[in-house]
mmCIF file of C-alpha atoms in Angstrom:
data_model
loop_
_atom_site.group_PDB
_atom_site.id
_atom_site.type_symbol
_atom_site.label_atom_id
_atom_site.label_comp_id
_atom_site.label_asym_id
_atom_site.label_seq_id
_atom_site.Cartn_x
_atom_site.Cartn_y
_atom_site.Cartn_z
ATOM 1 C CA ALA A 1 33.475 13.100 -7.076
ATOM 2 C CA PRO A 2 30.560 11.850 -4.947
ATOM 3 C CA ALA A 3 27.096 12.239 -6.426
ATOM 4 C CA PRO A 4 25.191 15.224 -5.054
ATOM 5 C CA ARG A 5 22.791 14.432 -2.220
ATOM 6 C CA ILE A 6 19.222 13.861 -3.257
ATOM 7 C CA THR A 7 16.665 16.307 -1.847
ATOM 8 C CA TYR A 8 12.908 16.084 -1.941
ATOM 9 C CA GLY A 9 12.886 19.495 -3.581
ATOM 10 C CA ALA A 10 14.750 18.023 -6.502
ATOM 11 C CA VAL A 11 12.349 15.125 -6.673
ATOM 12 C CA LEU A 12 9.196 17.254 -6.575
ATOM 13 C CA GLY A 13 10.781 19.756 -8.972
ATOM 14 C CA SER A 14 11.237 17.019 -11.646
ATOM 15 C CA PRO A 15 8.705 17.231 -14.505
ATOM 16 C CA TYR A 16 5.255 15.861 -13.631
ATOM 17 C CA VAL A 17 6.279 14.389 -10.240
ATOM 18 C CA ALA A 18 4.278 16.856 -8.078
ATOM 19 C CA ARG A 19 1.299 16.645 -10.425
ATOM 20 C CA LEU A 20 1.242 12.841 -10.442
ATOM 21 C CA LEU A 21 1.839 12.480 -6.694
ATOM 22 C CA GLY A 22 -0.698 15.190 -5.762
ATOM 23 C CA GLY A 23 -3.332 13.832 -8.157
ATOM 24 C CA THR A 24 -2.892 10.317 -6.896
ATOM 25 C CA LEU A 25 -3.146 11.322 -3.256
ATOM 26 C CA THR A 26 -6.330 13.363 -4.022
ATOM 27 C CA GLY A 27 -7.812 10.590 -6.097
ATOM 28 C CA ARG A 28 -7.106 8.052 -3.351
ATOM 29 C CA LEU A 29 -8.631 10.158 -0.556
ATOM 30 C CA PRO A 30 -11.967 8.223 -1.083
ATOM 31 C CA ASN A 31 -10.118 5.078 0.183
ATOM 32 C CA GLY A 32 -9.988 6.780 3.583
ATOM 33 C CA MET A 33 -13.192 8.837 3.307
ATOM 34 C CA ALA A 34 -15.716 6.431 1.737
ATOM 35 C CA PRO A 35 -15.842 3.736 4.442
ATOM 36 C CA VAL A 36 -16.452 6.343 7.148
ATOM 37 C CA ALA A 37 -18.954 8.321 5.040
ATOM 38 C CA ILE A 38 -20.894 5.086 4.125
ATOM 39 C CA LEU A 39 -21.014 4.048 7.792
ATOM 40 C CA LEU A 40 -22.283 7.445 8.907
ATOM 41 C CA TRP A 41 -24.845 7.596 6.045
ATOM 42 C CA ALA A 42 -26.173 4.084 6.976
ATOM 43 C CA THR A 43 -26.641 4.905 10.643
ATOM 44 C CA THR A 44 -28.290 8.266 10.085
ATOM 45 C CA SER A 45 -30.615 6.647 7.497
ATOM 46 C CA GLY A 46 -32.030 4.301 10.189
ATOM 47 C CA SER A 47 -29.826 1.295 9.670
ATOM 48 C CA SER A 48 -27.941 -0.408 12.481
ATOM 49 C CA ILE A 49 -24.293 0.159 13.161
ATOM 50 C CA ALA A 50 -23.713 -3.511 12.284
ATOM 51 C CA PHE A 51 -25.187 -3.037 8.804
ATOM 52 C CA GLY A 52 -23.201 0.193 8.310
ATOM 53 C CA GLY A 53 -19.996 -1.595 9.322
ATOM 54 C CA LEU A 54 -20.824 -4.400 6.922
ATOM 55 C CA LEU A 55 -21.259 -1.878 4.070
ATOM 56 C CA SER A 56 -18.017 -0.194 4.977
ATOM 57 C CA ALA A 57 -16.141 -3.510 5.037
ATOM 58 C CA LEU A 58 -17.633 -4.596 1.708
ATOM 59 C CA TYR A 59 -16.441 -1.365 0.108
ATOM 60 C CA GLY A 60 -12.913 -1.949 1.202
ATOM 61 C CA LEU A 61 -12.916 -5.683 0.383
ATOM 62 C CA SER A 62 -14.375 -5.233 -3.102
ATOM 63 C CA SER A 63 -11.853 -2.445 -3.826
ATOM 64 C CA SER A 64 -8.940 -4.724 -2.855
ATOM 65 C CA VAL A 65 -10.066 -7.884 -4.604
ATOM 66 C CA VAL A 66 -10.414 -6.302 -8.025
ATOM 67 C CA GLN A 67 -6.970 -4.716 -7.992
ATOM 68 C CA PRO A 68 -5.181 -7.391 -10.054
ATOM 69 C CA VAL A 69 -7.809 -7.301 -12.786
ATOM 70 C CA LYS A 70 -7.328 -3.541 -13.159
ATOM 71 C CA GLY A 71 -3.589 -3.958 -13.145
ATOM 72 C CA ARG A 72 -3.820 -6.535 -15.955
ATOM 73 C CA LEU A 73 -6.121 -4.187 -17.940
ATOM 74 C CA MET A 74 -3.630 -1.308 -17.492
ATOM 75 C CA ASP A 75 -0.850 -3.449 -18.750
ATOM 76 C CA ARG A 76 -2.788 -4.244 -21.869
ATOM 77 C CA HIS A 77 -4.720 -1.040 -22.628
ATOM 78 C CA GLY A 78 -2.900 1.732 -20.838
ATOM 79 C CA GLN A 79 -3.832 3.814 -17.734
ATOM 80 C CA THR A 80 -6.319 6.298 -19.222
ATOM 81 C CA ALA A 81 -8.589 3.605 -20.570
ATOM 82 C CA VAL A 82 -8.850 2.035 -17.134
ATOM 83 C CA HIS A 83 -8.541 4.898 -14.625
ATOM 84 C CA LEU A 84 -11.039 7.351 -16.108
ATOM 85 C CA PRO A 85 -14.051 5.050 -16.616
ATOM 86 C CA ALA A 86 -13.477 3.590 -13.181
ATOM 87 C CA ALA A 87 -13.424 7.020 -11.559
ATOM 88 C CA VAL A 88 -16.557 8.116 -13.331
ATOM 89 C CA PHE A 89 -18.528 5.002 -12.279
ATOM 90 C CA ASN A 90 -17.162 5.095 -8.733
ATOM 91 C CA SER A 91 -18.102 8.798 -8.277
ATOM 92 C CA ALA A 92 -21.598 8.259 -9.799
ATOM 93 C CA LEU A 93 -22.298 5.327 -7.521
ATOM 94 C CA LEU A 94 -21.195 7.166 -4.379
ATOM 95 C CA VAL A 95 -23.398 10.149 -5.282
ATOM 96 C CA THR A 96 -26.370 7.848 -6.108
ATOM 97 C CA LEU A 97 -26.183 5.920 -2.823
ATOM 98 C CA PRO A 98 -27.936 8.485 -0.560
ATOM 99 C CA LEU A 99 -30.548 9.184 -3.241
ATOM 100 C CA THR A 100 -31.794 5.646 -3.212
ATOM 101 C CA GLY A 101 -31.773 5.097 0.539
ATOM 102 C CA PRO A 102 -35.466 5.531 1.290
ATOM 103 C CA TYR A 103 -36.583 3.418 -1.638
ATOM 104 C CA GLY A 104 -34.151 0.621 -2.414
ATOM 105 C CA GLY A 105 -33.639 -0.952 1.034
ATOM 106 C CA PRO A 106 -30.598 -2.839 2.278
ATOM 107 C CA GLY A 107 -30.265 -4.908 -0.909
ATOM 108 C CA LEU A 108 -29.869 -2.014 -3.265
ATOM 109 C CA ALA A 109 -27.557 -0.168 -0.835
ATOM 110 C CA THR A 110 -25.304 -3.264 -0.645
ATOM 111 C CA ALA A 111 -25.207 -3.618 -4.422
ATOM 112 C CA LEU A 112 -24.291 0.028 -4.920
ATOM 113 C CA VAL A 113 -21.539 -0.103 -2.302
ATOM 114 C CA VAL A 114 -20.000 -3.251 -3.751
ATOM 115 C CA ALA A 115 -20.133 -1.846 -7.266
ATOM 116 C CA ALA A 116 -18.513 1.402 -6.056
ATOM 117 C CA GLY A 117 -15.739 -0.598 -4.409
ATOM 118 C CA LEU A 118 -15.192 -2.635 -7.618
ATOM 119 C CA THR A 119 -14.830 0.540 -9.669
ATOM 120 C CA THR A 120 -12.261 2.375 -7.512
ATOM 121 C CA PRO A 121 -9.356 3.508 -9.730
ATOM 122 C CA SER A 122 -6.157 1.619 -9.218
ATOM 123 C CA LEU A 123 -4.104 4.768 -8.849
ATOM 124 C CA GLU A 124 -1.540 3.440 -6.383
ATOM 125 C CA ALA A 125 -0.377 0.642 -8.677
ATOM 126 C CA GLY A 126 -0.499 2.984 -11.636
ATOM 127 C CA LEU A 127 1.726 5.580 -9.995
ATOM 128 C CA ARG A 128 4.348 2.949 -9.101
ATOM 129 C CA ALA A 129 4.395 1.829 -12.735
ATOM 130 C CA LEU A 130 4.997 5.419 -13.879
ATOM 131 C CA TRP A 131 8.046 6.204 -11.797
ATOM 132 C CA PRO A 132 10.634 4.532 -14.074
ATOM 133 C CA SER A 133 9.478 6.548 -17.113
ATOM 134 C CA VAL A 134 9.078 9.808 -15.170
ATOM 135 C CA LEU A 135 12.382 9.519 -13.203
ATOM 136 C CA PRO A 136 15.045 7.580 -15.160
ATOM 137 C CA ASP A 137 17.623 8.460 -12.460
ATOM 138 C CA ALA A 138 17.565 5.545 -9.996
ATOM 139 C CA ARG A 139 18.454 7.803 -7.021
ATOM 140 C CA LEU A 140 15.607 10.206 -7.712
ATOM 141 C CA ARG A 141 13.271 7.249 -8.267
ATOM 142 C CA HIS A 142 14.313 5.768 -4.917
ATOM 143 C CA ALA A 143 13.463 9.010 -3.104
ATOM 144 C CA ALA A 144 10.170 9.404 -5.015
ATOM 145 C CA LEU A 145 9.067 5.853 -4.126
ATOM 146 C CA ALA A 146 9.864 6.468 -0.421
ATOM 147 C CA LEU A 147 7.994 9.780 -0.522
ATOM 148 C CA ASP A 148 5.057 8.211 -2.326
ATOM 149 C CA THR A 149 4.857 5.223 0.034
ATOM 150 C CA GLY A 150 5.218 7.341 3.169
ATOM 151 C CA THR A 151 2.461 9.746 2.253
ATOM 152 C CA GLN A 152 -0.044 6.954 1.612
ATOM 153 C CA GLY A 153 -0.553 6.514 5.347
ATOM 154 C CA LEU A 154 -1.636 10.097 5.697
ATOM 155 C CA LEU A 155 -4.682 9.293 3.544
ATOM 156 C CA TYR A 156 -6.054 7.286 6.415
ATOM 157 C CA ILE A 157 -5.602 10.166 8.804
ATOM 158 C CA VAL A 158 -6.890 12.998 6.692
ATOM 159 C CA GLY A 159 -9.644 10.974 4.912
ATOM 160 C CA PRO A 160 -11.635 9.739 7.981
ATOM 161 C CA LEU A 161 -11.235 13.144 9.701
ATOM 162 C CA LEU A 162 -12.505 15.006 6.630
ATOM 163 C CA ALA A 163 -15.452 12.660 6.097
ATOM 164 C CA ALA A 164 -16.418 12.930 9.796
ATOM 165 C CA ALA A 165 -16.119 16.734 9.772
ATOM 166 C CA LEU A 166 -18.349 17.066 6.673
ATOM 167 C CA ALA A 167 -20.928 14.684 8.052
ATOM 168 C CA SER A 168 -20.970 16.603 11.335
ATOM 169 C CA ALA A 169 -21.108 20.120 9.844
ATOM 170 C CA TYR A 170 -23.588 19.157 7.122
ATOM 171 C CA ASN A 171 -24.732 15.565 6.682
ATOM 172 C CA PRO A 172 -23.270 12.202 5.433
ATOM 173 C CA SER A 173 -24.682 12.768 1.952
ATOM 174 C CA VAL A 174 -22.492 15.824 1.594
ATOM 175 C CA ALA A 175 -19.516 13.768 2.770
ATOM 176 C CA LEU A 176 -20.274 11.126 0.102
ATOM 177 C CA THR A 177 -20.602 13.838 -2.548
ATOM 178 C CA VAL A 178 -17.297 15.438 -1.619
ATOM 179 C CA THR A 179 -15.647 12.011 -1.611
ATOM 180 C CA ALA A 180 -16.936 11.376 -5.108
ATOM 181 C CA VAL A 181 -15.762 14.802 -6.376
ATOM 182 C CA LEU A 182 -12.226 14.472 -4.915
ATOM 183 C CA GLY A 183 -11.833 10.938 -6.378
ATOM 184 C CA LEU A 184 -12.873 12.059 -9.859
ATOM 185 C CA ALA A 185 -10.811 15.269 -9.724
ATOM 186 C CA GLY A 186 -7.628 13.535 -8.563
ATOM 187 C CA THR A 187 -7.951 10.771 -11.154
ATOM 188 C CA THR A 188 -8.534 13.352 -13.896
ATOM 189 C CA VAL A 189 -5.329 15.206 -12.959
ATOM 190 C CA VAL A 190 -3.363 11.921 -13.240
ATOM 191 C CA VAL A 191 -4.867 10.619 -16.498
ATOM 192 C CA LEU A 192 -4.468 13.970 -18.292
ATOM 193 C CA ALA A 193 -0.757 14.108 -17.436
ATOM 194 C CA PRO A 194 1.370 13.136 -20.506
ATOM 195 C CA PRO A 195 3.322 10.398 -18.699
ATOM 196 C CA SER A 196 0.071 8.586 -17.810
ATOM 197 C CA ARG A 197 -1.443 9.086 -21.289
ATOM 198 C CA ARG A 198 1.679 7.772 -23.024
ATOM 199 C CA TRP A 199 2.426 4.968 -20.613
ATOM 200 C CA ARG A 200 2.348 1.439 -21.970
ATOM 201 C CA SER A 201 3.697 -1.627 -20.361
ATOM 202 C CA THR A 202 6.384 -3.423 -22.403
ATOM 203 C CA PRO A 203 5.588 -7.116 -22.958
ATOM 204 C CA SER A 204 8.423 -9.631 -22.739
ATOM 205 C CA VAL A 205 7.296 -11.576 -25.754
ATOM 206 C CA GLY A 206 5.356 -10.619 -28.887
ATOM 207 C CA THR A 207 3.352 -7.483 -29.355
ATOM 208 C CA LEU A 208 1.409 -5.471 -26.830
ATOM 209 C CA HIS A 209 -1.465 -7.979 -27.027
ATOM 210 C CA GLY A 210 0.840 -10.947 -27.343
ATOM 211 C CA PRO A 211 1.850 -13.505 -24.653
ATOM 212 C CA VAL A 212 3.858 -12.302 -21.660
ATOM 213 C CA GLY A 213 5.602 -13.908 -18.727
ATOM 214 C CA ARG A 214 3.595 -15.370 -15.884
ATOM 215 C CA LEU A 215 3.343 -14.017 -12.331
ATOM 216 C CA THR A 216 4.028 -17.400 -10.868
ATOM 217 C CA SER A 217 7.719 -17.294 -9.983
ATOM 218 C CA PRO A 218 8.490 -18.658 -6.508
ATOM 219 C CA GLY A 219 10.063 -15.387 -5.442
ATOM 220 C CA LEU A 220 6.968 -13.322 -6.302
ATOM 221 C CA LEU A 221 4.566 -15.731 -4.753
ATOM 222 C CA LEU A 222 6.517 -15.926 -1.501
ATOM 223 C CA LEU A 223 6.849 -12.181 -1.408
ATOM 224 C CA PHE A 224 3.162 -11.712 -1.718
ATOM 225 C CA VAL A 225 2.517 -14.337 0.963
ATOM 226 C CA SER A 226 4.902 -12.630 3.317
ATOM 227 C CA LEU A 227 3.197 -9.223 2.900
ATOM 228 C CA THR A 228 -0.018 -10.574 4.238
ATOM 229 C CA GLY A 229 1.715 -10.523 7.639
ATOM 230 C CA ILE A 230 2.347 -6.770 7.247
ATOM 231 C CA GLY A 231 -1.339 -6.175 6.581
ATOM 232 C CA PHE A 232 -2.265 -8.518 9.444
ATOM 233 C CA ALA A 233 -0.202 -6.325 11.833
ATOM 234 C CA ILE A 234 -1.892 -3.123 10.623
ATOM 235 C CA GLY A 235 -5.402 -4.587 10.914
ATOM 236 C CA ALA A 236 -4.683 -5.927 14.344
ATOM 237 C CA LEU A 237 -3.331 -2.497 15.471
ATOM 238 C CA ASN A 238 -6.577 -0.762 14.472
ATOM 239 C CA VAL A 239 -8.629 -3.058 16.713
ATOM 240 C CA TRP A 240 -6.137 -3.007 19.550
ATOM 241 C CA SER A 241 -6.186 0.786 19.587
ATOM 242 C CA ILE A 242 -9.986 0.682 20.072
ATOM 243 C CA ALA A 243 -9.584 -1.925 22.883
ATOM 244 C CA ILE A 244 -7.000 0.152 24.704
ATOM 245 C CA ALA A 245 -9.205 3.237 24.323
ATOM 246 C CA GLU A 246 -12.068 1.405 26.008
ATOM 247 C CA ASP A 247 -9.814 0.002 28.779
ATOM 248 C CA HIS A 248 -8.583 3.525 29.704
ATOM 249 C CA GLU A 249 -11.874 5.202 28.874
ATOM 250 C CA GLN A 250 -10.212 7.609 26.474
ATOM 251 C CA ASP A 251 -12.071 7.443 23.153
ATOM 252 C CA MET A 252 -9.558 9.621 21.302
ATOM 253 C CA LEU A 253 -6.924 6.917 21.628
ATOM 254 C CA SER A 254 -8.739 4.861 18.979
ATOM 255 C CA GLY A 255 -7.765 7.564 16.489
ATOM 256 C CA ILE A 256 -4.539 8.856 17.998
ATOM 257 C CA ILE A 257 -2.701 5.546 18.021
ATOM 258 C CA PRO A 258 -3.266 4.733 14.331
ATOM 259 C CA ALA A 259 -2.453 8.358 13.525
ATOM 260 C CA ALA A 260 0.904 8.047 15.424
ATOM 261 C CA PHE A 261 1.629 4.864 13.476
ATOM 262 C CA SER A 262 0.921 6.637 10.148
ATOM 263 C CA THR A 263 2.981 9.611 11.194
ATOM 264 C CA GLY A 264 5.925 7.328 11.955
ATOM 265 C CA SER A 265 5.506 5.774 8.545
ATOM 266 C CA PHE A 266 5.622 9.203 6.844
ATOM 267 C CA LEU A 267 8.687 10.313 8.809
ATOM 268 C CA GLY A 268 10.438 6.988 8.270
ATOM 269 C CA GLY A 269 9.876 7.289 4.543
ATOM 270 C CA LEU A 270 11.419 10.806 4.456
ATOM 271 C CA VAL A 271 14.542 9.593 6.195
ATOM 272 C CA TYR A 272 14.885 6.443 4.122
ATOM 273 C CA GLY A 273 14.433 8.205 0.792
ATOM 274 C CA ARG A 274 17.183 10.721 1.415
ATOM 275 C CA ARG A 275 19.899 8.101 1.708
ATOM 276 C CA THR A 276 21.598 5.836 -0.792
ATOM 277 C CA TRP A 277 21.776 2.178 0.318
ATOM 278 C CA SER A 278 24.459 -0.274 -0.788
ATOM 279 C CA ARG A 279 22.584 -3.505 0.016
ATOM 280 C CA THR A 280 20.220 -5.091 -2.379
ATOM 281 C CA ALA A 281 16.502 -4.390 -2.159
ATOM 282 C CA ALA A 282 15.873 -7.994 -0.950
ATOM 283 C CA ASP A 283 18.412 -7.593 1.897
ATOM 284 C CA ARG A 284 16.926 -4.201 2.883
ATOM 285 C CA LEU A 285 13.487 -5.799 2.884
ATOM 286 C CA ILE A 286 14.557 -8.449 5.292
ATOM 287 C CA ILE A 287 16.366 -6.021 7.605
ATOM 288 C CA ALA A 288 13.428 -3.645 7.669
ATOM 289 C CA SER A 289 11.075 -6.500 8.402
ATOM 290 C CA ALA A 290 13.191 -7.503 11.390
ATOM 291 C CA ALA A 291 13.109 -3.954 12.681
ATOM 292 C CA PHE A 292 9.314 -3.835 11.984
ATOM 293 C CA LEU A 293 8.939 -6.918 14.178
ATOM 294 C CA ALA A 294 11.148 -5.554 16.969
ATOM 295 C CA GLY A 295 9.098 -2.366 17.018
ATOM 296 C CA TRP A 296 5.976 -4.293 17.968
ATOM 297 C CA LEU A 297 7.479 -6.173 20.887
ATOM 298 C CA PRO A 298 7.048 -3.400 23.528
ATOM 299 C CA LEU A 299 3.258 -3.594 23.064
ATOM 300 C CA ALA A 300 3.299 -7.041 24.753
ATOM 301 C CA THR A 301 4.156 -5.254 28.033
ATOM 302 C CA GLN A 302 0.812 -3.470 27.784
ATOM 303 C CA PRO A 303 2.219 0.055 28.146
ATOM 304 C CA ALA A 304 0.296 3.129 29.317
ATOM 305 C CA PRO A 305 -1.540 5.139 26.644
ATOM 306 C CA PHE A 306 1.209 7.746 26.189
ATOM 307 C CA ALA A 307 3.899 5.097 25.952
ATOM 308 C CA ALA A 308 1.803 2.998 23.586
ATOM 309 C CA THR A 309 1.266 5.982 21.273
ATOM 310 C CA ALA A 310 4.987 6.672 21.180
ATOM 311 C CA ALA A 311 5.843 2.983 20.752
ATOM 312 C CA VAL A 312 3.781 2.460 17.611
ATOM 313 C CA THR A 313 5.775 5.173 15.750
ATOM 314 C CA VAL A 314 8.732 2.784 15.654
ATOM 315 C CA PRO A 315 7.104 -0.064 13.568
ATOM 316 C CA GLY A 316 5.377 2.723 11.610
ATOM 317 C CA ALA A 317 8.790 4.154 10.689
ATOM 318 C CA PHE A 318 9.856 0.840 9.170
ATOM 319 C CA LEU A 319 6.567 0.142 7.413
ATOM 320 C CA THR A 320 7.427 2.507 4.558
ATOM 321 C CA VAL A 321 10.837 0.890 4.169
ATOM 322 C CA VAL A 322 9.291 -2.582 3.984
ATOM 323 C CA VAL A 323 6.670 -1.570 1.405
ATOM 324 C CA ALA A 324 9.123 0.494 -0.702
ATOM 325 C CA CYS A 325 11.598 -2.420 -0.850
ATOM 326 C CA ALA A 326 8.752 -4.768 -1.610
ATOM 327 C CA TYR A 327 7.863 -2.695 -4.626
ATOM 328 C CA VAL A 328 11.476 -2.618 -5.876
ATOM 329 C CA THR A 329 11.728 -6.358 -5.395
ATOM 330 C CA THR A 330 8.491 -6.919 -7.245
ATOM 331 C CA ASP A 331 9.691 -4.754 -10.106
ATOM 332 C CA ALA A 332 12.879 -6.869 -10.334
ATOM 333 C CA LEU A 333 11.006 -10.161 -10.313
ATOM 334 C CA ALA A 334 7.907 -9.421 -12.378
ATOM 335 C CA PRO A 335 8.030 -10.149 -16.116
ATOM 336 C CA ALA A 336 7.993 -7.218 -18.513
ATOM 337 C CA GLY A 337 4.413 -6.456 -19.465
ATOM 338 C CA ARG A 338 2.930 -7.438 -16.115
ATOM 339 C CA THR A 339 4.292 -4.786 -13.757
ATOM 340 C CA SER A 340 0.976 -3.033 -12.936
ATOM 341 C CA GLU A 341 -0.664 -6.353 -12.309
ATOM 342 C CA ALA A 342 2.233 -7.400 -10.064
ATOM 343 C CA TYR A 343 1.922 -4.198 -8.067
ATOM 344 C CA ALA A 344 -1.823 -4.793 -7.765
ATOM 345 C CA TRP A 345 -1.214 -8.274 -6.296
ATOM 346 C CA LEU A 346 1.117 -6.698 -3.798
ATOM 347 C CA ILE A 347 -1.573 -4.233 -2.710
ATOM 348 C CA LEU A 348 -4.113 -7.036 -2.524
ATOM 349 C CA SER A 349 -1.807 -9.212 -0.388
ATOM 350 C CA ILE A 350 -1.536 -6.416 2.242
ATOM 351 C CA GLY A 351 -5.264 -5.824 2.083
ATOM 352 C CA VAL A 352 -6.147 -9.449 2.660
ATOM 353 C CA GLY A 353 -3.785 -9.645 5.585
ATOM 354 C CA GLN A 354 -5.330 -6.464 7.018
ATOM 355 C CA SER A 355 -8.827 -7.958 6.827
ATOM 356 C CA ALA A 356 -7.630 -11.129 8.559
ATOM 357 C CA GLY A 357 -5.848 -9.189 11.285
ATOM 358 C CA THR A 358 -8.933 -7.072 11.906
ATOM 359 C CA ALA A 359 -11.214 -10.125 12.116
ATOM 360 C CA LEU A 360 -8.975 -12.120 14.498
ATOM 361 C CA ALA A 361 -8.204 -9.109 16.677
ATOM 362 C CA GLY A 362 -11.909 -8.458 16.966
ATOM 363 C CA ARG A 363 -12.424 -12.002 18.258
ATOM 364 C CA LEU A 364 -9.601 -11.593 20.818
ATOM 365 C CA ALA A 365 -10.293 -7.981 21.784
ATOM 366 C CA GLU A 366 -11.249 -8.924 25.359
ATOM 367 C CA GLN A 367 -7.969 -10.826 25.861
ATOM 368 C CA THR A 368 -5.661 -7.894 26.395
ATOM 369 C CA LEU A 369 -2.331 -9.696 26.116
ATOM 370 C CA ALA A 370 -3.260 -11.739 23.038
ATOM 371 C CA SER A 371 -4.678 -8.617 21.307
ATOM 372 C CA ALA A 372 -1.452 -6.702 21.983
ATOM 373 C CA ALA A 373 0.679 -9.576 20.661
ATOM 374 C CA LEU A 374 -1.120 -9.932 17.284
ATOM 375 C CA PRO A 375 0.747 -7.208 15.419
ATOM 376 C CA ALA A 376 4.099 -8.836 16.396
ATOM 377 C CA ALA A 377 2.720 -12.191 15.270
ATOM 378 C CA GLY A 378 1.927 -10.811 11.796
ATOM 379 C CA ALA A 379 5.353 -9.166 11.577
ATOM 380 C CA ALA A 380 7.035 -12.479 12.662
ATOM 381 C CA PHE A 381 5.220 -14.315 9.925
ATOM 382 C CA THR A 382 6.511 -11.821 7.332
ATOM 383 C CA LEU A 383 10.113 -12.117 8.546
ATOM 384 C CA ALA A 384 9.987 -15.901 8.622
ATOM 385 C CA VAL A 385 8.710 -16.201 5.057
ATOM 386 C CA LEU A 386 11.245 -13.641 3.776
ATOM 387 C CA LEU A 387 14.126 -15.461 5.398
ATOM 388 C CA ALA A 388 12.959 -18.737 3.887
ATOM 389 C CA ALA A 389 12.608 -17.102 0.453
ATOM 390 C CA ARG A 390 15.842 -15.112 0.569
ATOM 391 C CA ARG A 391 17.406 -16.814 -2.461
ATOM 392 C CA GLN A 392 14.219 -16.592 -4.590
ATOM 393 C CA LEU A 393 13.896 -12.869 -3.938
ATOM 394 C CA ARG A 394 17.012 -12.055 -5.958
ATOM 395 C CA PRO A 395 16.601 -11.676 -9.747
ATOM 396 C CA ALA A 396 18.024 -14.458 -11.867
ATOM 397 C CA GLY A 397 21.687 -14.082 -12.462
ATOM 398 C CA HIS A 398 22.362 -12.068 -9.285
ATOM 399 C CA ARG A 399 25.241 -13.435 -7.219
ATOM 400 C CA PRO A 400 25.372 -12.264 -3.588
ATOM 401 C CA PRO A 401 28.542 -10.307 -2.622
ATOM 402 C CA GLY A 402 31.308 -12.355 -1.207
ATOM 403 C CA ARG A 403 30.284 -15.568 -2.924
ATOM 404 C CA HIS A 404 32.324 -15.223 -6.121
ATOM 405 C CA ARG A 405 34.762 -17.981 -6.853
ATOM 406 C CA ARG A 406 38.372 -17.190 -6.607
ATOM 407 C CA PRO A 407 41.066 -18.926 -8.677
ATOM 408 C CA LEU A 408 42.949 -21.508 -6.706
ATOM 409 C CA ARG A 409 46.613 -20.810 -6.281
ATOM 410 C CA GLY A 410 49.390 -23.314 -6.351
ATOM 411 C CA ARG A 411 47.397 -25.888 -8.352
ATOM 412 C CA HIS A 412 48.281 -26.957 -11.923
ATOM 413 C CA LYS A 413 46.392 -28.848 -14.508
ATOM 414 C CA THR A 414 47.446 -32.434 -14.887
ATOM 415 C CA SER A 415 47.219 -34.370 -18.072
#
């Protein structure tokens, strides 16, 4: 009899799933709120927009760079020992920032922002490491990963809007305080859950503190390199949306277009997670990357605002599939005892690409055609690297279908 169809109700109804997912999303809201709140606080405190933008960028960059270190610490010491102290320090630094504004000057503000970024809890990598223990059924785990990945994009819609609304209704200091409270509350919900408290990574050799495998396999390295193209496309889109908003004198487009992209990612994840796929994760990754590239091509025609908003939902729909398959591939290739660290490198790869895409798109913002083509260029880079690395992306011992040797008929051994 065919297996019953997976529903998201069944996934969320599984023990601890709703708690872990809800806590992680709440704890990660500062990723979307803090950069906006920091920028607004800096400008209302008398600093220039350029300095506020620098602080905002430093928060995001420092948060991304330190991800692998936290992943390594989680693999060695567990999640609670890493998540909770990080959340406490991060929240304390965000609350302290507006209190020191009139006295510390730009130097102290910069130090506090960088320190706050360095202490952001690595909840995303931690949640991905928990799924195998929380959902032993591979089909439920597949749906949970798609739901988890798809909802991440909503953080960057809700977070900035919430920070801007709080700053407008009250002041940026309130926005920073609420950001700190939400981050600490969400992290606490996660770390007090039994799966997170009990979780320990299993080393491949020796004891928990003994030697483990290295994250230097060609497949993993090429996968991480390829994902910088995904981040590049996202970063270029954010700048392009601002450019098209200025060209058409419609300021709302700068927020509507990224929101449409994130909405497409959420919906694509819902569709993807409800189906069972016969192809390997590596094959699905390559196919989804090709569709991700194809979705960007219409932007080169410089469509009208409404058409552009609708067009970006297509690559958005395949973004979740690409990222979800990348996590599954990483899990298959990473040595036991290093899964959290491997997930953290994946997150860092996308973040580095996003920074590069934002920077280059900013330089080319006045060249409309080049700016519109940059997301496709990033997606093309991803697809090219994945195609070149296709063999290395399969775990050792995996033989592609249709390549098994068949015994030769009509031939006999000769003495």
